[in-house]
Amino acid sequence: MGQNFTQIQVEDFRITEEPFYLPIADEVALFESAYNQHLPVLIKGPTGCGKTRFVEYMSWRLHRHVGDRDEEGVPLVTIACHEDLTASDLVGRYLLEGEHTRWIEGPLSRAVKTGAICYLDEIVEARKDTTVLIHPLADHRRQLPIEKRGELLQAADGFLLVMSFNPGYQSVLKDLKHSTRQRFIAIEFDYPTRVQESEIIRMESGCNGEIAQDLAKLGEKVRHLKSHGLAEGVSTRLLVYAAKLIVDGIHPLRACMTSVVWSLTDDEEIQQAINEVVCSIFEE
Amino acid sequence: MNSVTIRQLAASYADELVELDAGLVSVFEQFADAIGGDLGTDEFSAWLGAHRHLSRAFSDMPEVSIHYLLSSEEILAVSDLATLIGCADIALELAHRSPEIANAFLQAAPSFLGRAPSSSLKGWADMGLRMRTDSWKSVALAKTFFALSPCLLESTSLESFRVLAQVVTELSRHSIELATSCLKQAVEIFASLNDDVHLPFLDLAAAIVKSNWADAWLYFEQVLGKLNRFQPSETGTFLSLISPIAAEGAPYERFEEISLAVSQFDESEHGELARMALRLVDISPAAAAEFLLSAPFLRERLTPVLMWRWLEMGLEKAGDDRGLEQNSIEELDAYFRLQSVTADKALALLSGRVEFEKSANLFRFYGQALTGDKVLVQPVSHLVNRGLGWTSGSRATTEGRVIFVPPYIDLFGDIEGNLQVYKVCIAHQSGRLTFGSYDFQYDVDGTYLKSGISQRRDANTEPTIVPMQKFFNQFQDRLLIEGLFSLVEDYRIDGCVQAEYPGLRKWSLKAKDHEVSQRPELLGLGLRQVFIENLLRASLGHLGSMRWPAPWKPILESALGSLAIAARPEATVQDAAEIASLLYGLATDIPNIPAHKIKTEWIAIEDCREGLQQPDVKTLLETIDIVGVRELDYENPVQPVFFGDLKPELVQTLNALRSGSSLDRPTEEQIQSMLENSVEVEDADLDSVAEQIEIDFPVLVEEEMGDEDCTEYPGSLDTTEVISWSTYDEWDFRANDYLNDWCQLGERNVAAGELEYYEETLAEYSGLVMEVRRQFELMRPESQRALKDLDDGHEIDLDKAIQFFVDKKAQVGPRARFYARRDKIERSVAVAFLLDMSGSTDESIDEEGAPGRSAPMPGTASAAQDSGKKIIDLEKESMILAIEALDAIGDDFGIYGFSGHGRNDVSFHVIKELDQVLDDTVKKRIDSITPLRSTRMGPAVRHANAKLLACPAKVRILMLISDGRPQDQGYGQDAGDQEYAIHDTKQALVESKQEGIVPFLITVDKQGHDYLQEICGDIGYEVIADIESLPRRLPTIYKYLATKA
């Protein structure tokens, strides 16, 4: 059995091929400027509108030589935040090895050392006490204290803290603390326009222009239901999924049913309404 | 010789009479000759004998024998002597009871014998006699009976006559006046009704007298008017149908209602309807009645064949036809009353009709998705009710912000098809809004046509308020230009909608096919109307159905060429206006003469070339001789249902009112002058429309904008208070089924009162507040709980690890438990408090108090009765304590109140929503909680369930606090029926449980144990006998529930 997976250290991950990204406004220039000025970036926007893809694209774009490794792009360390994410998970912890302990560095420490872009996805999901940990990193100090070892890490030059959050469905309890959010410049993302979105769908899925246009139209219509029954509009990602299924031979109605209607909501009435919109756009 | 003997006999009898009563002799002598002339001696002697009997028996009352004398000749004229003697015998018998009755009998006897056999004489007399009781009124009744008998027999059979007498006798036992009136009325009734209806009429009368005698007069008085409602040959059948229903105790109104229901049917269907009801009447007369009452509703949705199917489905549900259990009978009645879910389901299965109300949310979401913004979708009746100038209650339309659709669609036999037509309707109206039907600007070029492409006549410079008005003003014939503009614009919009929603094409085509099949016959119209109608058909994609005089083909071809431009992908409303103006130029030249008078070949036009051609219409028209043919009045063709009314002028005006600042807002006078010229408002009072638009509309717009989730179009109902209406089923335990959409529940926000109340209550109970808060804080979990001594975990506890190594070195057999973990403990509880706000909570707390009353707690209110507190006050105080406690623990809690008045107005008062932050508004609202009306618990519990389910908590608790048993108008068969309300409440609580909610019921009614046991079953409840302890008890109960759950 051949080994058919790759395993690399988290700080070695680089985007080596240009990811498809269609700039919507001046976000690329803004990010580049922030990177150059060491300003941490907060990316706001609804689910599936391209936040993660943008970070990937930027990491590829910011061709930098960091440390000894002469690779393409800036390393990208992505940390998906969740409720149980502790400070140890980010910074590092001691493990037992034989009769000794061994220090295992967390992904944040590694990113700080290697000068990577550290992308904290869905930061509000993390507990507030964890979030406070990044404060010294996110201001002029650019330092990460490692309490357990009594050390202080000064970030490498290429390091940039980026975090994303979706203001849409967060309750008051899950809002960002002001002390946190006021350390970042914020770039707001929204769903692309119909024309842009159909281009994205076409490029991502390889479907024909007509299907892409219809799906983008569907996206626009379904998003009209946001806050009128739907908590979130349909993401571009889901539309791309639908397009991929269609390209693979699934009937458009079925593809939209599985990737849009059922994914979006469990409320039968809204499901039916969305399905009626799908049936209005795609022919049987 | 013979005569001599008779004369002698007479003379001798006269002598006899002198001794008895001298006055009698002269009367006798007056008649003796005439009678004697017809009789033999023996016979005469027998006649005399009979008179002797009468006169001797009643020597003090000679009237009886005089009447005998008076009637004798007439009786002999229609009968024989034996009958006459028989009359005398009967009269004698009657006179013993009442000489007056005997007189009346003798008086009426000749006429009676003229219409009935003499053998019926005795029976007849008995009928009259039976009416007599001890009172003088009854004697009068019997006299009336004898007097009217001949008249009655003139128009009815002896058999009916006998039944009538029975009915009247029976009725006279209750009221002699009523009986007399009915008897008199019967004369007219019999004379007016067909013979075959008499007996059924009387059967029903008998049934009414038996079950509701007081209604009998209403029946006799009104029956003729009501029976006209039935098809004459079926009248008897319907009466026979209703008899058993009346016999079961149904009041007269039921007959009235049934006849009204039947009258809504076409007369040709009455027979079929009667047969359907007959199928039911033996099983359950009540079900038959319910069926007849539901029949018009059913007929609107089902064909007669399908009605039979629906009926049989109802019978199948109830099981075997005969010998049904009482329960099944009630189920059956509910089914035919259309008050069971089963009935609804069966109806939905058979009927293809789609009703807006049943899928209102679906259509709303659909319209919203297509249109965006805050568009609403509502039935068109809401718009008509507002009096803004829309009058058609069946065609889709929009007024710029709301999409209005027909109340139901029944174009096709299946639900799917009709649902799709609804979508076509909504998509088209949405298209008008999104593709700019109302964005017309004056003197702006279209994509394809330049403004003013054709020479406009009569350039009009009157001041106008909207561009559409200015455009229309340029044309002399407003009706024609508006009709053309609607046609072209709808064609353009249809094109846009088809391109945007290809999936709708199939159904749109079907709807159009159906529409074209319903269009009027072309030859019945005027020629100009034919021209426009042809254009409309072309716009529906049915070129093949057009017909046009062959020599004038170029005219229509040119029109079709222009029309086709509207279908180009980039065409705008400006293009549509220009096209309309071009078509106007063609149409005005075409005379509106009757099409059938044009004697030429009429051809179909199968294809057309897009483009602008200008034929010489006048020269072409001269090719056929139409001189001297009179023109018809012109009317625009009716737009298809799914396109509906466009009314661009009105909508532009409304939009101007919506967006305009107060300065450039049109005034009422301006609006009125616009309406006067416009043809968009028909059959309506222009003044009131203008007033509605100018004065009421802006207010309504503000309401619209302010309320995001406004589901009810403002103005149609009292929306000043109600935020939203919901409908809930109710459980009918007798029918063992839900009553579909039975209760209307209006959600209202409680008005804010004073904050002082809240603060004062806190101060009053300060000791208790502290205590309760402390207790609750104990329940509050640590957000992080550190767990140590674990075999595995996130962190190493270094102290333990060192200990481990030390132990290991010392060889004391350590266990490797030096890991630690932090567990997040989440408390996720939502509780909804549902307070009884019925009128009874206004009662002061019982002076006597409960036996178990505890002494007032130090620091709490003193004995409540001293302060004159009411039940509601304690409910409010408990809430304040609970709020304080819950705020400490951080659970989501909602506070709601309920009351109601009948099933259509259950009020659900929001004091605090589950996800609402506890702010001053909430605190102020508590002050305003006041006792209102009745206690309809079921729908309130169901609504609270819905609210809890929408809350993302893991544990959901519903606490119902009440002061007594549930009761409301119509919450049960009658005021005394408590079973129904209890069962419905129980069912609602069972629903809570089934949905994972923990229901708990608290009552302060000391008799609560009686019914709570029944309501609750295995659901928790508590009777707080000592009402004052409610504020203290409530937090304890909550704590118990939240921990247990």
Short mmCIF file of N, CA, C and O in Angstrom, two decimals, chain B residues 23-110:
data_model
loop_
_atom_site.label_atom_id
_atom_site.label_comp_id
_atom_site.label_asym_id
_atom_site.label_seq_id
_atom_site.Cartn_x
_atom_site.Cartn_y
_atom_site.Cartn_z
N GLY B 23 -140.37 30.81 21.08
CA GLY B 23 -139.55 31.45 20.04
C GLY B 23 -139.12 30.45 18.98
O GLY B 23 -138.90 30.79 17.82
N LEU B 24 -138.94 29.23 19.40
CA LEU B 24 -138.44 28.19 18.49
C LEU B 24 -139.43 27.87 17.38
O LEU B 24 -139.06 27.49 16.27
N VAL B 25 -140.72 28.05 17.71
CA VAL B 25 -141.79 27.63 16.79
C VAL B 25 -141.69 28.34 15.45
O VAL B 25 -141.73 27.71 14.39
N SER B 26 -141.48 29.64 15.53
CA SER B 26 -141.47 30.38 14.27
C SER B 26 -140.31 29.93 13.37
O SER B 26 -140.45 29.81 12.17
N VAL B 27 -139.12 29.65 13.98
CA VAL B 27 -138.01 29.16 13.18
C VAL B 27 -138.35 27.82 12.58
O VAL B 27 -138.11 27.56 11.41
N PHE B 28 -138.95 26.97 13.42
CA PHE B 28 -139.32 25.64 12.95
C PHE B 28 -140.25 25.72 11.75
O PHE B 28 -140.04 25.07 10.74
N GLU B 29 -141.25 26.55 11.91
CA GLU B 29 -142.26 26.64 10.85
C GLU B 29 -141.65 27.15 9.56
O GLU B 29 -142.01 26.74 8.47
N GLN B 30 -140.64 27.98 9.72
CA GLN B 30 -139.95 28.55 8.55
C GLN B 30 -139.31 27.45 7.70
O GLN B 30 -139.28 27.52 6.49
N PHE B 31 -138.74 26.42 8.41
CA PHE B 31 -137.99 25.39 7.68
C PHE B 31 -138.80 24.11 7.42
O PHE B 31 -138.47 23.35 6.54
N ALA B 32 -139.84 23.89 8.23
CA ALA B 32 -140.57 22.62 8.16
C ALA B 32 -141.12 22.37 6.77
O ALA B 32 -141.00 21.26 6.24
N ASP B 33 -141.65 23.38 6.16
CA ASP B 33 -142.24 23.21 4.84
C ASP B 33 -141.21 22.74 3.83
O ASP B 33 -141.40 21.78 3.10
N ALA B 34 -140.09 23.44 3.85
CA ALA B 34 -139.06 23.12 2.86
C ALA B 34 -138.54 21.70 3.06
O ALA B 34 -138.41 20.94 2.11
N ILE B 35 -138.27 21.33 4.30
CA ILE B 35 -137.75 19.99 4.59
C ILE B 35 -138.82 18.96 4.25
O ILE B 35 -138.56 17.95 3.59
N GLY B 36 -140.04 19.26 4.70
CA GLY B 36 -141.11 18.31 4.49
C GLY B 36 -141.32 18.01 3.02
O GLY B 36 -141.65 16.88 2.66
N GLY B 37 -141.10 18.98 2.19
CA GLY B 37 -141.28 18.79 0.76
C GLY B 37 -140.39 17.71 0.18
O GLY B 37 -140.74 17.04 -0.78
N ASP B 38 -139.22 17.51 0.81
CA ASP B 38 -138.26 16.56 0.26
C ASP B 38 -138.36 15.18 0.90
O ASP B 38 -137.72 14.24 0.45
N LEU B 39 -139.11 15.04 1.97
CA LEU B 39 -139.07 13.79 2.73
C LEU B 39 -140.44 13.08 2.76
O LEU B 39 -141.48 13.70 2.61
N GLY B 40 -140.34 11.76 3.00
CA GLY B 40 -141.55 11.00 3.23
C GLY B 40 -142.00 11.19 4.68
O GLY B 40 -141.26 11.78 5.48
N THR B 41 -143.15 10.64 5.03
CA THR B 41 -143.68 10.86 6.35
C THR B 41 -142.77 10.28 7.42
O THR B 41 -142.43 10.92 8.41
N ASP B 42 -142.33 9.02 7.16
CA ASP B 42 -141.48 8.37 8.16
C ASP B 42 -140.18 9.14 8.35
O ASP B 42 -139.71 9.33 9.47
N GLU B 43 -139.70 9.55 7.19
CA GLU B 43 -138.42 10.27 7.24
C GLU B 43 -138.58 11.58 7.99
O GLU B 43 -137.76 11.94 8.84
N PHE B 44 -139.72 12.26 7.68
CA PHE B 44 -139.99 13.54 8.33
C PHE B 44 -140.12 13.35 9.82
O PHE B 44 -139.60 14.13 10.63
N SER B 45 -140.75 12.26 10.13
CA SER B 45 -140.97 11.97 11.54
C SER B 45 -139.64 11.72 12.23
O SER B 45 -139.38 12.17 13.35
N ALA B 46 -138.72 11.01 11.52
CA ALA B 46 -137.38 10.77 12.09
C ALA B 46 -136.64 12.08 12.29
O ALA B 46 -135.94 12.29 13.30
N TRP B 47 -136.76 12.99 11.31
CA TRP B 47 -136.09 14.30 11.39
C TRP B 47 -136.57 15.07 12.61
O TRP B 47 -135.80 15.64 13.38
N LEU B 48 -137.99 14.97 12.77
CA LEU B 48 -138.58 15.64 13.91
C LEU B 48 -138.06 15.05 15.21
O LEU B 48 -137.72 15.77 16.16
N GLY B 49 -137.92 13.70 15.18
CA GLY B 49 -137.42 13.01 16.39
C GLY B 49 -136.07 13.54 16.81
O GLY B 49 -135.79 13.78 17.99
N ALA B 50 -135.21 13.69 15.80
CA ALA B 50 -133.86 14.16 16.09
C ALA B 50 -133.90 15.54 16.71
O ALA B 50 -133.18 15.85 17.69
N HIS B 51 -134.77 16.42 16.15
CA HIS B 51 -134.87 17.77 16.66
C HIS B 51 -135.43 17.79 18.08
O HIS B 51 -134.97 18.55 18.95
N ARG B 52 -136.36 16.83 18.26
CA ARG B 52 -137.01 16.76 19.58
C ARG B 52 -135.91 16.45 20.62
O ARG B 52 -135.83 17.06 21.68
N HIS B 53 -135.12 15.50 20.29
CA HIS B 53 -134.02 15.10 21.17
C HIS B 53 -133.16 16.29 21.56
O HIS B 53 -132.87 16.52 22.73
N LEU B 54 -132.79 17.03 20.51
CA LEU B 54 -131.88 18.18 20.70
C LEU B 54 -132.53 19.26 21.55
O LEU B 54 -131.94 19.76 22.51
N SER B 55 -133.80 19.57 21.17
CA SER B 55 -134.43 20.71 21.83
C SER B 55 -134.78 20.37 23.28
O SER B 55 -134.66 21.21 24.16
N ARG B 56 -135.11 19.07 23.50
CA ARG B 56 -135.45 18.71 24.88
C ARG B 56 -134.20 18.67 25.75
O ARG B 56 -134.20 19.12 26.89
N ALA B 57 -133.14 18.11 25.14
CA ALA B 57 -131.91 17.98 25.93
C ALA B 57 -131.36 19.35 26.30
O ALA B 57 -130.76 19.51 27.36
N PHE B 58 -131.57 20.30 25.42
CA PHE B 58 -131.01 21.64 25.69
C PHE B 58 -132.09 22.70 25.62
O PHE B 58 -132.01 23.65 24.86
N SER B 59 -133.15 22.48 26.42
CA SER B 59 -134.29 23.39 26.39
C SER B 59 -133.88 24.81 26.78
O SER B 59 -134.42 25.78 26.30
N ASP B 60 -132.83 24.88 27.61
CA ASP B 60 -132.41 26.23 28.00
C ASP B 60 -131.48 26.84 26.99
O ASP B 60 -131.12 28.00 27.08
N MET B 61 -131.02 26.06 26.02
CA MET B 61 -130.14 26.62 25.00
C MET B 61 -130.66 26.24 23.63
O MET B 61 -130.22 25.27 23.01
N PRO B 62 -131.64 26.99 23.17
CA PRO B 62 -132.31 26.62 21.91
C PRO B 62 -131.41 26.77 20.68
O PRO B 62 -131.72 26.24 19.64
N GLU B 63 -130.21 27.44 20.80
CA GLU B 63 -129.38 27.69 19.61
C GLU B 63 -129.01 26.40 18.89
O GLU B 63 -128.97 26.35 17.67
N VAL B 64 -128.73 25.37 19.69
CA VAL B 64 -128.29 24.11 19.06
C VAL B 64 -129.37 23.59 18.12
O VAL B 64 -129.11 23.27 16.96
N SER B 65 -130.60 23.55 18.66
CA SER B 65 -131.66 23.00 17.81
C SER B 65 -131.97 23.95 16.66
O SER B 65 -132.34 23.52 15.58
N ILE B 66 -131.80 25.24 16.89
CA ILE B 66 -132.02 26.19 15.79
C ILE B 66 -131.01 25.94 14.68
O ILE B 66 -131.34 25.87 13.50
N HIS B 67 -129.71 25.75 15.07
CA HIS B 67 -128.69 25.48 14.07
C HIS B 67 -128.97 24.20 13.30
O HIS B 67 -128.69 24.10 12.13
N TYR B 68 -129.54 23.24 14.04
CA TYR B 68 -129.94 22.00 13.36
C TYR B 68 -130.94 22.30 12.27
O TYR B 68 -130.82 21.85 11.13
N LEU B 69 -131.92 23.12 12.65
CA LEU B 69 -132.93 23.49 11.67
C LEU B 69 -132.32 24.23 10.49
O LEU B 69 -132.61 23.95 9.34
N LEU B 70 -131.38 25.15 10.83
CA LEU B 70 -130.79 25.99 9.79
C LEU B 70 -129.98 25.16 8.79
O LEU B 70 -129.98 25.42 7.60
N SER B 71 -129.27 24.13 9.30
CA SER B 71 -128.37 23.39 8.42
C SER B 71 -129.05 22.24 7.71
O SER B 71 -128.49 21.69 6.75
N SER B 72 -130.21 21.84 8.22
CA SER B 72 -130.83 20.62 7.70
C SER B 72 -131.00 20.61 6.20
O SER B 72 -130.62 19.65 5.51
N GLU B 73 -131.52 21.67 5.68
CA GLU B 73 -131.81 21.69 4.24
C GLU B 73 -130.52 21.54 3.43
O GLU B 73 -130.45 20.78 2.48
N GLU B 74 -129.48 22.27 3.88
CA GLU B 74 -128.20 22.23 3.13
C GLU B 74 -127.59 20.84 3.21
O GLU B 74 -127.02 20.34 2.25
N ILE B 75 -127.67 20.24 4.41
CA ILE B 75 -127.09 18.90 4.55
C ILE B 75 -127.82 17.93 3.63
O ILE B 75 -127.22 17.13 2.93
N LEU B 76 -129.15 18.03 3.64
CA LEU B 76 -129.92 17.14 2.76
C LEU B 76 -129.58 17.37 1.30
O LEU B 76 -129.59 16.45 0.50
N ALA B 77 -129.22 18.60 0.99
CA ALA B 77 -128.86 18.90 -0.41
C ALA B 77 -127.60 18.17 -0.84
O ALA B 77 -127.45 17.80 -1.99
N VAL B 78 -126.64 17.93 0.09
CA VAL B 78 -125.38 17.26 -0.30
C VAL B 78 -125.34 15.82 0.22
O VAL B 78 -124.43 15.07 -0.16
N SER B 79 -126.29 15.45 1.06
CA SER B 79 -126.20 14.11 1.63
C SER B 79 -127.61 13.55 1.82
O SER B 79 -128.54 14.02 1.19
N ASP B 80 -127.71 12.55 2.70
CA ASP B 80 -129.03 11.96 2.90
C ASP B 80 -129.52 12.18 4.32
O ASP B 80 -128.80 12.76 5.15
N LEU B 81 -130.71 11.65 4.59
CA LEU B 81 -131.32 11.89 5.88
C LEU B 81 -130.53 11.22 7.01
O LEU B 81 -130.35 11.78 8.08
N ALA B 82 -130.03 10.00 6.70
CA ALA B 82 -129.28 9.27 7.73
C ALA B 82 -128.11 10.13 8.21
O ALA B 82 -127.81 10.19 9.41
N THR B 83 -127.42 10.77 7.26
CA THR B 83 -126.29 11.63 7.61
C THR B 83 -126.77 12.80 8.47
O THR B 83 -126.13 13.16 9.47
N LEU B 84 -127.92 13.33 8.07
CA LEU B 84 -128.47 14.47 8.81
C LEU B 84 -128.78 14.08 10.24
O LEU B 84 -128.44 14.78 11.20
N ILE B 85 -129.40 12.89 10.36
CA ILE B 85 -129.71 12.42 11.72
C ILE B 85 -128.42 12.20 12.50
O ILE B 85 -128.29 12.53 13.68
N GLY B 86 -127.42 11.63 11.76
CA GLY B 86 -126.09 11.40 12.38
C GLY B 86 -125.53 12.72 12.90
O GLY B 86 -124.98 12.79 14.00
N CYS B 87 -125.69 13.77 12.09
CA CYS B 87 -125.20 15.10 12.50
C CYS B 87 -125.85 15.51 13.81
O CYS B 87 -125.20 16.03 14.73
N ALA B 88 -127.16 15.24 13.86
CA ALA B 88 -127.88 15.65 15.06
C ALA B 88 -127.35 14.89 16.27
O ALA B 88 -127.14 15.45 17.34
N ASP B 89 -127.08 13.58 16.06
CA ASP B 89 -126.55 12.78 17.17
C ASP B 89 -125.22 13.32 17.65
O ASP B 89 -124.96 13.44 18.84
N ILE B 90 -124.37 13.61 16.63
CA ILE B 90 -123.05 14.13 17.00
C ILE B 90 -123.19 15.46 17.71
O ILE B 90 -122.54 15.71 18.73
N ALA B 91 -124.10 16.29 17.16
CA ALA B 91 -124.29 17.62 17.75
C ALA B 91 -124.75 17.48 19.19
O ALA B 91 -124.31 18.22 20.08
N LEU B 92 -125.60 16.48 19.40
CA LEU B 92 -126.09 16.26 20.75
C LEU B 92 -124.94 15.95 21.70
O LEU B 92 -124.80 16.49 22.79
N GLU B 93 -124.08 15.04 21.19
CA GLU B 93 -122.93 14.63 21.99
C GLU B 93 -122.01 15.82 22.27
O GLU B 93 -121.53 16.02 23.38
N LEU B 94 -121.77 16.61 21.19
CA LEU B 94 -120.88 17.78 21.32
C LEU B 94 -121.48 18.79 22.29
O LEU B 94 -120.78 19.37 23.13
N ALA B 95 -122.80 18.97 22.15
CA ALA B 95 -123.45 19.99 22.94
C ALA B 95 -123.36 19.69 24.42
O ALA B 95 -123.33 20.60 25.26
N HIS B 96 -123.29 18.35 24.73
CA HIS B 96 -123.12 18.00 26.13
C HIS B 96 -121.83 18.59 26.68
O HIS B 96 -121.76 18.96 27.84
N ARG B 97 -120.79 18.62 25.79
CA ARG B 97 -119.51 19.19 26.23
C ARG B 97 -119.55 20.72 26.13
O ARG B 97 -119.13 21.42 27.03
N SER B 98 -120.00 21.18 24.93
CA SER B 98 -120.06 22.63 24.73
C SER B 98 -121.03 22.93 23.62
O SER B 98 -120.81 22.58 22.46
N PRO B 99 -122.16 23.54 23.98
CA PRO B 99 -123.16 23.87 22.95
C PRO B 99 -122.56 24.71 21.83
O PRO B 99 -122.89 24.54 20.67
N GLU B 100 -121.60 25.58 22.19
CA GLU B 100 -121.01 26.45 21.16
C GLU B 100 -120.31 25.63 20.09
O GLU B 100 -120.38 25.91 18.90
N ILE B 101 -119.60 24.60 20.55
CA ILE B 101 -118.90 23.75 19.59
C ILE B 101 -119.91 23.04 18.70
O ILE B 101 -119.74 22.92 17.49
N ALA B 102 -121.00 22.60 19.35
CA ALA B 102 -122.03 21.91 18.57
C ALA B 102 -122.59 22.83 17.50
O ALA B 102 -122.78 22.44 16.35
N ASN B 103 -122.81 24.06 17.87
CA ASN B 103 -123.31 25.04 16.89
C ASN B 103 -122.35 25.17 15.72
O ASN B 103 -122.73 25.14 14.56
N ALA B 104 -121.03 25.34 16.09
CA ALA B 104 -120.04 25.53 15.04
C ALA B 104 -120.02 24.31 14.13
O ALA B 104 -119.91 24.41 12.91
N PHE B 105 -120.13 23.14 14.77
CA PHE B 105 -120.14 21.89 14.00
C PHE B 105 -121.29 21.88 13.01
O PHE B 105 -121.13 21.59 11.83
N LEU B 106 -122.48 22.20 13.52
CA LEU B 106 -123.65 22.16 12.66
C LEU B 106 -123.56 23.19 11.54
O LEU B 106 -123.94 22.93 10.41
N GLN B 107 -122.99 24.32 11.90
CA GLN B 107 -122.85 25.37 10.87
C GLN B 107 -121.94 24.93 9.74
O GLN B 107 -122.20 25.18 8.57
N ALA B 108 -120.81 24.27 10.11
CA ALA B 108 -119.83 23.92 9.09
C ALA B 108 -120.15 22.62 8.39
O ALA B 108 -119.63 22.34 7.31
N ALA B 109 -121.04 21.84 9.00
CA ALA B 109 -121.29 20.50 8.47
C ALA B 109 -121.69 20.46 7.00
O ALA B 109 -121.17 19.65 6.23
N PRO B 110 -122.61 21.32 6.56
CA PRO B 110 -123.00 21.23 5.14
C PRO B 110 -121.81 21.39 4.21
O PRO B 110 -121.63 20.58 3.29
#
